[in-house]
Amino acid sequence: MHPMLTIAVKAARRAGAIINQASQNLDLLTVTKKMHSDFVSEVDGAAEEAIIKILQTAYPDHAILAEESGARGDPKKSEYQWIIDPLDGTTNFLHGFPKYSVSIALRHKGVLMHAVVYDPNMNELFVASRGSGAFLNDRRIRVSKRSKLEDCLIGTGLPFRDLTHMDAYFGMLKDIVPVTAGIRRPGSAALDLAYVAAGRYDGFWEIGLAPWDMAAGCLLITEAGGLIGDLQGNGTYLDSGQIVAGNPRVFSSLLKIIAPHLTPALLEAQRPGECH
Ligand code: IPD
Ligand code: CA
Ligand code: CA
């Protein structure tokens, strides 16, 4: 394993231990509302601090983009930037609904190089390094081979904070439900993407994600042989937060179904340079 990935794994496991311990006493947590349907607890902060401490001890010059504490350092100067979601699926966590994860990715000169998504409930560790494939608990993973949509299980995320694109999203959902085997919305985008990489889902789409929800999962998918794009299949997804992913066949089938639902507002949000 590349030394930088080893450090990321150490950080993800440390955060997972903090999350697991806190999950034993959910009633004791102080929960704050960041905005409508956006909750945060001291566990998010404690997990993030632990991750950053481990990364910064090993690589003091690297820049960081973390959900709770924001950006540190200048990614242009340091060339390396860690992108961290210490607890992806906070709402699930707070309800004792066991679908959440820790997501850590490293970009070098803007290119994703290493990725970890860790599910502390299942002790499932998904890792990837550019050019070296994707792994789940040391076993190589690949995207599924299914090509007929009617056989496919598709993951998604429902809009729940920013409802701007709700009608467009439900138009997509209405067209995707009847032609696939089923839809799932567990509530941790990082884990959803890891599941695409592992072939558990055949495809995935969501509108309104942040870079820390996606960065690690995106590298897992490409290293597992899958494709990712924005709602038109282009490369702006990390900025726009609009994402379609899947095995190559399912990726293009989903794009075709989504295309008629692309409103001017969605297209505008996907333009290069637009930041989610
Ligand atoms: C959320 C989860 C969820 C997705 C939301 C994200 P958080 O992350 O990934 O699946 O639908 O858009 O914000 O807030 O729990 O870290
Ligand atoms: Ca998240
Ligand atoms: Ca989070």
Short mmCIF file of C-alpha atoms and ligand atoms in Angstrom, two decimals:
data_model
loop_
_atom_site.label_atom_id
_atom_site.label_comp_id
_atom_site.label_asym_id
_atom_site.label_seq_id
_atom_site.Cartn_x
_atom_site.Cartn_y
_atom_site.Cartn_z
CA MET A 1 0.00 0.00 0.00
CA HIS A 2 1.27 3.49 -0.83
CA PRO A 3 2.47 5.26 2.38
CA MET A 4 -0.01 8.11 1.85
CA LEU A 5 -2.87 5.63 1.60
CA THR A 6 -1.62 3.86 4.74
CA ILE A 7 -1.85 7.15 6.63
CA ALA A 8 -5.33 7.82 5.25
CA VAL A 9 -6.45 4.34 6.38
CA LYS A 10 -5.04 4.97 9.85
CA ALA A 11 -6.97 8.26 10.02
CA ALA A 12 -10.22 6.68 8.75
CA ARG A 13 -10.00 3.83 11.26
CA ARG A 14 -9.32 6.26 14.10
CA ALA A 15 -12.40 8.30 13.11
CA GLY A 16 -14.40 5.07 12.84
CA ALA A 17 -13.44 4.13 16.41
CA ILE A 18 -14.62 7.53 17.67
CA ILE A 19 -17.91 7.14 15.76
CA ASN A 20 -18.48 3.57 16.98
CA GLN A 21 -17.87 4.55 20.57
CA ALA A 22 -20.25 7.51 20.34
CA SER A 23 -22.92 5.32 18.70
CA GLN A 24 -23.24 3.45 22.01
CA ASN A 25 -24.63 6.57 23.71
CA LEU A 26 -26.54 8.55 21.12
CA ASP A 27 -28.76 10.14 23.77
CA LEU A 28 -25.76 11.94 25.27
CA LEU A 29 -24.85 13.76 22.06
CA THR A 30 -25.33 17.47 21.56
CA VAL A 31 -26.87 18.00 18.13
CA THR A 32 -26.81 21.32 16.33
CA LYS A 33 -28.76 22.25 13.21
CA LYS A 34 -26.55 23.89 10.56
CA MET A 35 -29.54 24.62 8.33
CA HIS A 36 -32.83 22.95 7.34
CA SER A 37 -32.35 19.16 7.62
CA ASP A 38 -28.61 19.59 8.19
CA PHE A 39 -27.52 18.30 11.59
CA VAL A 40 -24.09 18.07 13.15
CA SER A 41 -22.93 16.58 16.44
CA GLU A 42 -19.71 16.78 18.41
CA VAL A 43 -18.83 13.40 16.89
CA ASP A 44 -18.47 14.95 13.42
CA GLY A 45 -16.01 17.49 14.88
CA ALA A 46 -14.10 14.98 17.02
CA ALA A 47 -13.73 12.53 14.12
CA GLU A 48 -12.56 15.32 11.82
CA GLU A 49 -10.02 16.60 14.35
CA ALA A 50 -8.60 13.11 14.81
CA ILE A 51 -8.28 12.63 11.03
CA ILE A 52 -6.60 16.00 10.52
CA LYS A 53 -4.18 15.40 13.40
CA ILE A 54 -2.98 12.13 11.87
CA LEU A 55 -2.71 13.57 8.35
CA GLN A 56 -0.96 16.75 9.46
CA THR A 57 1.50 14.90 11.66
CA ALA A 58 2.56 12.83 8.66
CA TYR A 59 2.27 15.58 6.05
CA PRO A 60 2.43 19.02 7.69
CA ASP A 61 2.67 20.85 4.33
CA HIS A 62 -0.41 19.33 2.73
CA ALA A 63 -3.55 21.44 2.29
CA ILE A 64 -6.89 20.26 3.64
CA LEU A 65 -10.54 20.65 2.69
CA ALA A 66 -12.72 19.25 5.46
CA GLU A 67 -16.48 19.49 5.84
CA GLU A 68 -16.63 20.83 9.39
CA SER A 69 -13.52 23.04 9.59
CA GLY A 70 -13.22 24.14 5.96
CA ALA A 71 -10.04 24.78 4.00
CA ARG A 72 -6.48 25.00 5.40
CA GLY A 73 -3.35 25.75 3.41
CA ASP A 74 -3.16 26.63 -0.25
CA PRO A 75 -3.65 23.58 -2.53
CA LYS A 76 -1.79 25.39 -5.32
CA LYS A 77 1.27 25.96 -3.14
CA SER A 78 1.39 22.55 -1.49
CA GLU A 79 0.16 20.59 -4.57
CA TYR A 80 -1.43 18.03 -2.22
CA GLN A 81 -4.92 18.44 -0.78
CA TRP A 82 -6.82 16.06 1.50
CA ILE A 83 -10.60 16.10 1.10
CA ILE A 84 -12.38 14.86 4.22
CA ASP A 85 -15.89 13.98 5.28
CA PRO A 86 -15.43 12.73 8.85
CA LEU A 87 -18.96 11.32 9.09
CA ASP A 88 -20.97 10.94 5.91
CA GLY A 89 -24.53 10.16 6.85
CA THR A 90 -24.83 12.16 10.09
CA THR A 91 -28.64 11.98 10.08
CA ASN A 92 -28.47 8.18 9.91
CA PHE A 93 -25.86 8.11 12.67
CA LEU A 94 -28.00 10.27 14.96
CA HIS A 95 -30.95 7.92 14.45
CA GLY A 96 -28.93 4.76 15.06
CA PHE A 97 -29.54 3.82 11.41
CA PRO A 98 -26.34 1.94 10.58
CA LYS A 99 -25.43 3.43 7.19
CA TYR A 100 -22.66 6.00 7.51
CA SER A 101 -19.01 6.23 6.64
CA VAL A 102 -15.73 8.12 6.85
CA SER A 103 -14.44 9.48 3.54
CA ILE A 104 -10.87 10.65 2.88
CA ALA A 105 -9.30 11.42 -0.50
CA LEU A 106 -5.99 12.93 -1.56
CA ARG A 107 -5.62 15.12 -4.63
CA HIS A 108 -2.26 15.95 -6.18
CA LYS A 109 -2.26 18.95 -8.53
CA GLY A 110 -6.02 18.55 -8.75
CA VAL A 111 -5.91 14.83 -9.64
CA LEU A 112 -7.41 12.29 -7.23
CA MET A 113 -4.60 9.92 -6.16
CA HIS A 114 -5.73 7.97 -3.10
CA ALA A 115 -9.11 7.20 -1.56
CA VAL A 116 -10.56 5.60 1.55
CA VAL A 117 -14.21 5.06 2.45
CA TYR A 118 -14.64 3.27 5.77
CA ASP A 119 -17.88 1.82 7.13
CA PRO A 120 -17.30 1.46 10.88
CA ASN A 121 -20.47 -0.60 11.41
CA MET A 122 -19.53 -3.33 8.98
CA ASN A 123 -15.78 -2.82 9.35
CA GLU A 124 -15.65 -2.50 5.57
CA LEU A 125 -12.64 -0.61 4.28
CA PHE A 126 -12.76 0.49 0.64
CA VAL A 127 -9.44 1.83 -0.72
CA ALA A 128 -7.99 2.85 -4.06
CA SER A 129 -4.81 4.42 -5.41
CA ARG A 130 -4.68 5.80 -8.94
CA GLY A 131 -3.58 3.08 -11.34
CA SER A 132 -3.61 0.32 -8.71
CA GLY A 133 -7.26 -0.75 -8.64
CA ALA A 134 -9.87 -0.63 -5.89
CA PHE A 135 -10.11 -2.98 -2.91
CA LEU A 136 -12.58 -3.91 -0.18
CA ASN A 137 -10.84 -5.34 2.89
CA ASP A 138 -7.86 -6.33 0.70
CA ARG A 139 -9.95 -8.01 -1.99
CA ARG A 140 -10.02 -6.48 -5.45
CA ILE A 141 -13.41 -5.01 -6.38
CA ARG A 142 -14.88 -4.22 -9.77
CA VAL A 143 -18.08 -2.56 -10.95
CA SER A 144 -20.91 -4.90 -11.92
CA LYS A 145 -21.25 -6.38 -15.38
CA ARG A 146 -25.04 -6.00 -15.64
CA SER A 147 -26.14 -4.19 -18.74
CA LYS A 148 -29.92 -4.59 -18.91
CA LEU A 149 -31.42 -1.81 -16.82
CA GLU A 150 -34.33 -4.06 -15.85
CA ASP A 151 -31.84 -6.19 -13.85
CA CYS A 152 -30.09 -3.23 -12.25
CA LEU A 153 -30.13 -1.92 -8.68
CA ILE A 154 -29.63 1.84 -8.65
CA GLY A 155 -28.62 4.03 -5.71
CA THR A 156 -29.59 7.65 -5.32
CA GLY A 157 -29.99 10.53 -2.87
CA LEU A 158 -33.25 12.45 -2.52
CA PRO A 159 -33.04 16.24 -2.40
CA PHE A 160 -33.74 17.28 1.20
CA ARG A 161 -31.86 20.52 2.00
CA ASP A 162 -31.82 22.56 -1.17
CA LEU A 163 -35.09 21.79 -2.93
CA THR A 164 -34.38 23.94 -6.03
CA HIS A 165 -34.15 20.96 -8.39
CA MET A 166 -36.76 18.79 -6.71
CA ASP A 167 -39.20 18.67 -9.64
CA ALA A 168 -36.43 17.82 -12.12
CA TYR A 169 -35.10 15.13 -9.76
CA PHE A 170 -38.51 13.51 -9.28
CA GLY A 171 -38.99 13.56 -13.06
CA MET A 172 -35.79 11.50 -13.36
CA LEU A 173 -36.86 9.17 -10.56
CA LYS A 174 -40.25 8.62 -12.19
CA ASP A 175 -38.56 7.51 -15.40
CA ILE A 176 -35.87 5.39 -13.72
CA VAL A 177 -38.09 3.45 -11.26
CA PRO A 178 -40.16 1.52 -13.84
CA VAL A 179 -37.21 0.45 -16.00
CA THR A 180 -34.89 -0.84 -13.24
CA ALA A 181 -34.98 -3.65 -10.67
CA GLY A 182 -35.02 -1.24 -7.74
CA ILE A 183 -33.84 2.02 -6.21
CA ARG A 184 -32.07 2.49 -2.85
CA ARG A 185 -31.49 5.67 -0.81
CA PRO A 186 -29.50 4.64 2.28
CA GLY A 187 -28.17 8.16 3.08
CA SER A 188 -24.38 8.12 2.84
CA ALA A 189 -23.24 9.22 -0.60
CA ALA A 190 -19.62 8.18 0.00
CA LEU A 191 -20.78 4.67 0.86
CA ASP A 192 -23.18 4.65 -2.10
CA LEU A 193 -20.27 5.36 -4.44
CA ALA A 194 -18.16 2.68 -2.76
CA TYR A 195 -21.04 0.26 -3.38
CA VAL A 196 -21.00 1.11 -7.09
CA ALA A 197 -17.27 0.33 -7.11
CA ALA A 198 -17.96 -3.00 -5.37
CA GLY A 199 -20.70 -3.92 -7.87
CA ARG A 200 -23.44 -3.85 -5.21
CA TYR A 201 -25.21 -1.13 -7.14
CA ASP A 202 -25.06 -1.01 -10.92
CA GLY A 203 -25.46 2.76 -11.00
CA PHE A 204 -26.04 5.88 -8.91
CA TRP A 205 -27.13 9.46 -9.33
CA GLU A 206 -27.63 12.45 -7.05
CA ILE A 207 -27.97 16.22 -7.23
CA GLY A 208 -26.47 18.61 -4.66
CA LEU A 209 -23.45 16.79 -3.25
CA ALA A 210 -20.31 18.43 -1.83
CA PRO A 211 -16.74 17.51 -2.87
CA TRP A 212 -16.14 15.69 0.44
CA ASP A 213 -19.17 13.45 -0.20
CA MET A 214 -17.77 12.35 -3.56
CA ALA A 215 -13.99 12.62 -3.87
CA ALA A 216 -12.99 9.26 -2.40
CA GLY A 217 -15.94 7.39 -3.94
CA CYS A 218 -15.13 8.75 -7.39
CA LEU A 219 -11.60 7.33 -7.39
CA LEU A 220 -12.93 4.00 -6.06
CA ILE A 221 -15.33 3.81 -9.01
CA THR A 222 -12.86 4.69 -11.75
CA GLU A 223 -10.29 2.29 -10.28
CA ALA A 224 -13.00 -0.40 -10.25
CA GLY A 225 -13.67 0.13 -13.96
CA GLY A 226 -16.71 2.39 -13.68
CA LEU A 227 -17.53 5.78 -15.11
CA ILE A 228 -18.57 9.03 -13.44
CA GLY A 229 -19.78 12.30 -14.80
CA ASP A 230 -22.15 15.15 -14.13
CA LEU A 231 -25.73 14.84 -15.38
CA GLN A 232 -24.46 15.21 -18.95
CA GLY A 233 -21.59 12.81 -18.43
CA ASN A 234 -18.98 15.59 -18.26
CA GLY A 235 -16.19 16.15 -15.76
CA THR A 236 -17.58 19.00 -13.62
CA TYR A 237 -19.18 16.77 -10.97
CA LEU A 238 -16.81 17.58 -8.09
CA ASP A 239 -17.62 21.28 -8.51
CA SER A 240 -21.29 21.06 -9.38
CA GLY A 241 -22.28 18.29 -6.97
CA GLN A 242 -24.39 16.66 -9.69
CA ILE A 243 -23.27 13.13 -10.28
CA VAL A 244 -24.07 10.04 -12.34
CA ALA A 245 -21.97 6.89 -11.90
CA GLY A 246 -22.09 3.25 -12.81
CA ASN A 247 -20.65 0.47 -14.84
CA PRO A 248 -20.02 1.82 -18.37
CA ARG A 249 -23.30 0.48 -19.85
CA VAL A 250 -25.49 1.62 -16.98
CA PHE A 251 -23.74 5.00 -16.85
CA SER A 252 -24.75 5.77 -20.43
CA SER A 253 -28.28 4.34 -19.97
CA LEU A 254 -28.83 6.59 -16.94
CA LEU A 255 -27.56 9.64 -18.82
CA LYS A 256 -30.10 8.99 -21.60
CA ILE A 257 -32.99 8.80 -19.14
CA ILE A 258 -31.82 11.91 -17.26
CA ALA A 259 -31.25 14.08 -20.39
CA PRO A 260 -34.89 15.15 -20.98
CA HIS A 261 -35.09 16.38 -17.37
CA LEU A 262 -32.14 18.78 -17.55
CA THR A 263 -33.62 22.17 -16.77
CA PRO A 264 -31.79 25.43 -17.55
CA ALA A 265 -31.08 25.76 -13.80
CA LEU A 266 -29.44 22.32 -13.66
CA LEU A 267 -27.38 23.02 -16.79
CA GLU A 268 -26.28 26.39 -15.41
CA ALA A 269 -25.15 24.72 -12.15
CA GLN A 270 -23.04 22.29 -14.19
CA ARG A 271 -21.06 24.89 -16.09
CA PRO A 272 -17.29 24.66 -15.48
CA GLY A 273 -16.23 27.09 -12.78
CA GLU A 274 -19.60 26.96 -11.01
CA CYS A 275 -18.93 25.87 -7.48
CA HIS A 276 -21.51 23.91 -5.50
C1 IPD B 1 -24.98 13.65 3.24
C2 IPD B 1 -25.06 12.21 2.77
C3 IPD B 1 -26.34 11.98 2.00
C4 IPD B 1 -26.50 12.93 0.85
C5 IPD B 1 -26.35 14.36 1.33
C6 IPD B 1 -25.03 14.56 2.07
P1 IPD B 1 -23.62 14.31 5.49
O1 IPD B 1 -23.74 13.87 3.92
O2 IPD B 1 -23.99 11.89 1.92
O3 IPD B 1 -26.39 10.67 1.45
O4 IPD B 1 -27.75 12.74 0.26
O5 IPD B 1 -26.42 15.24 0.23
O6 IPD B 1 -24.92 15.88 2.49
O7 IPD B 1 -24.20 15.69 5.61
O8 IPD B 1 -24.33 13.31 6.29
O9 IPD B 1 -22.15 14.31 5.70
CA CA B 2 -21.38 14.08 3.53
CA CA B 3 -20.48 14.80 7.04
#
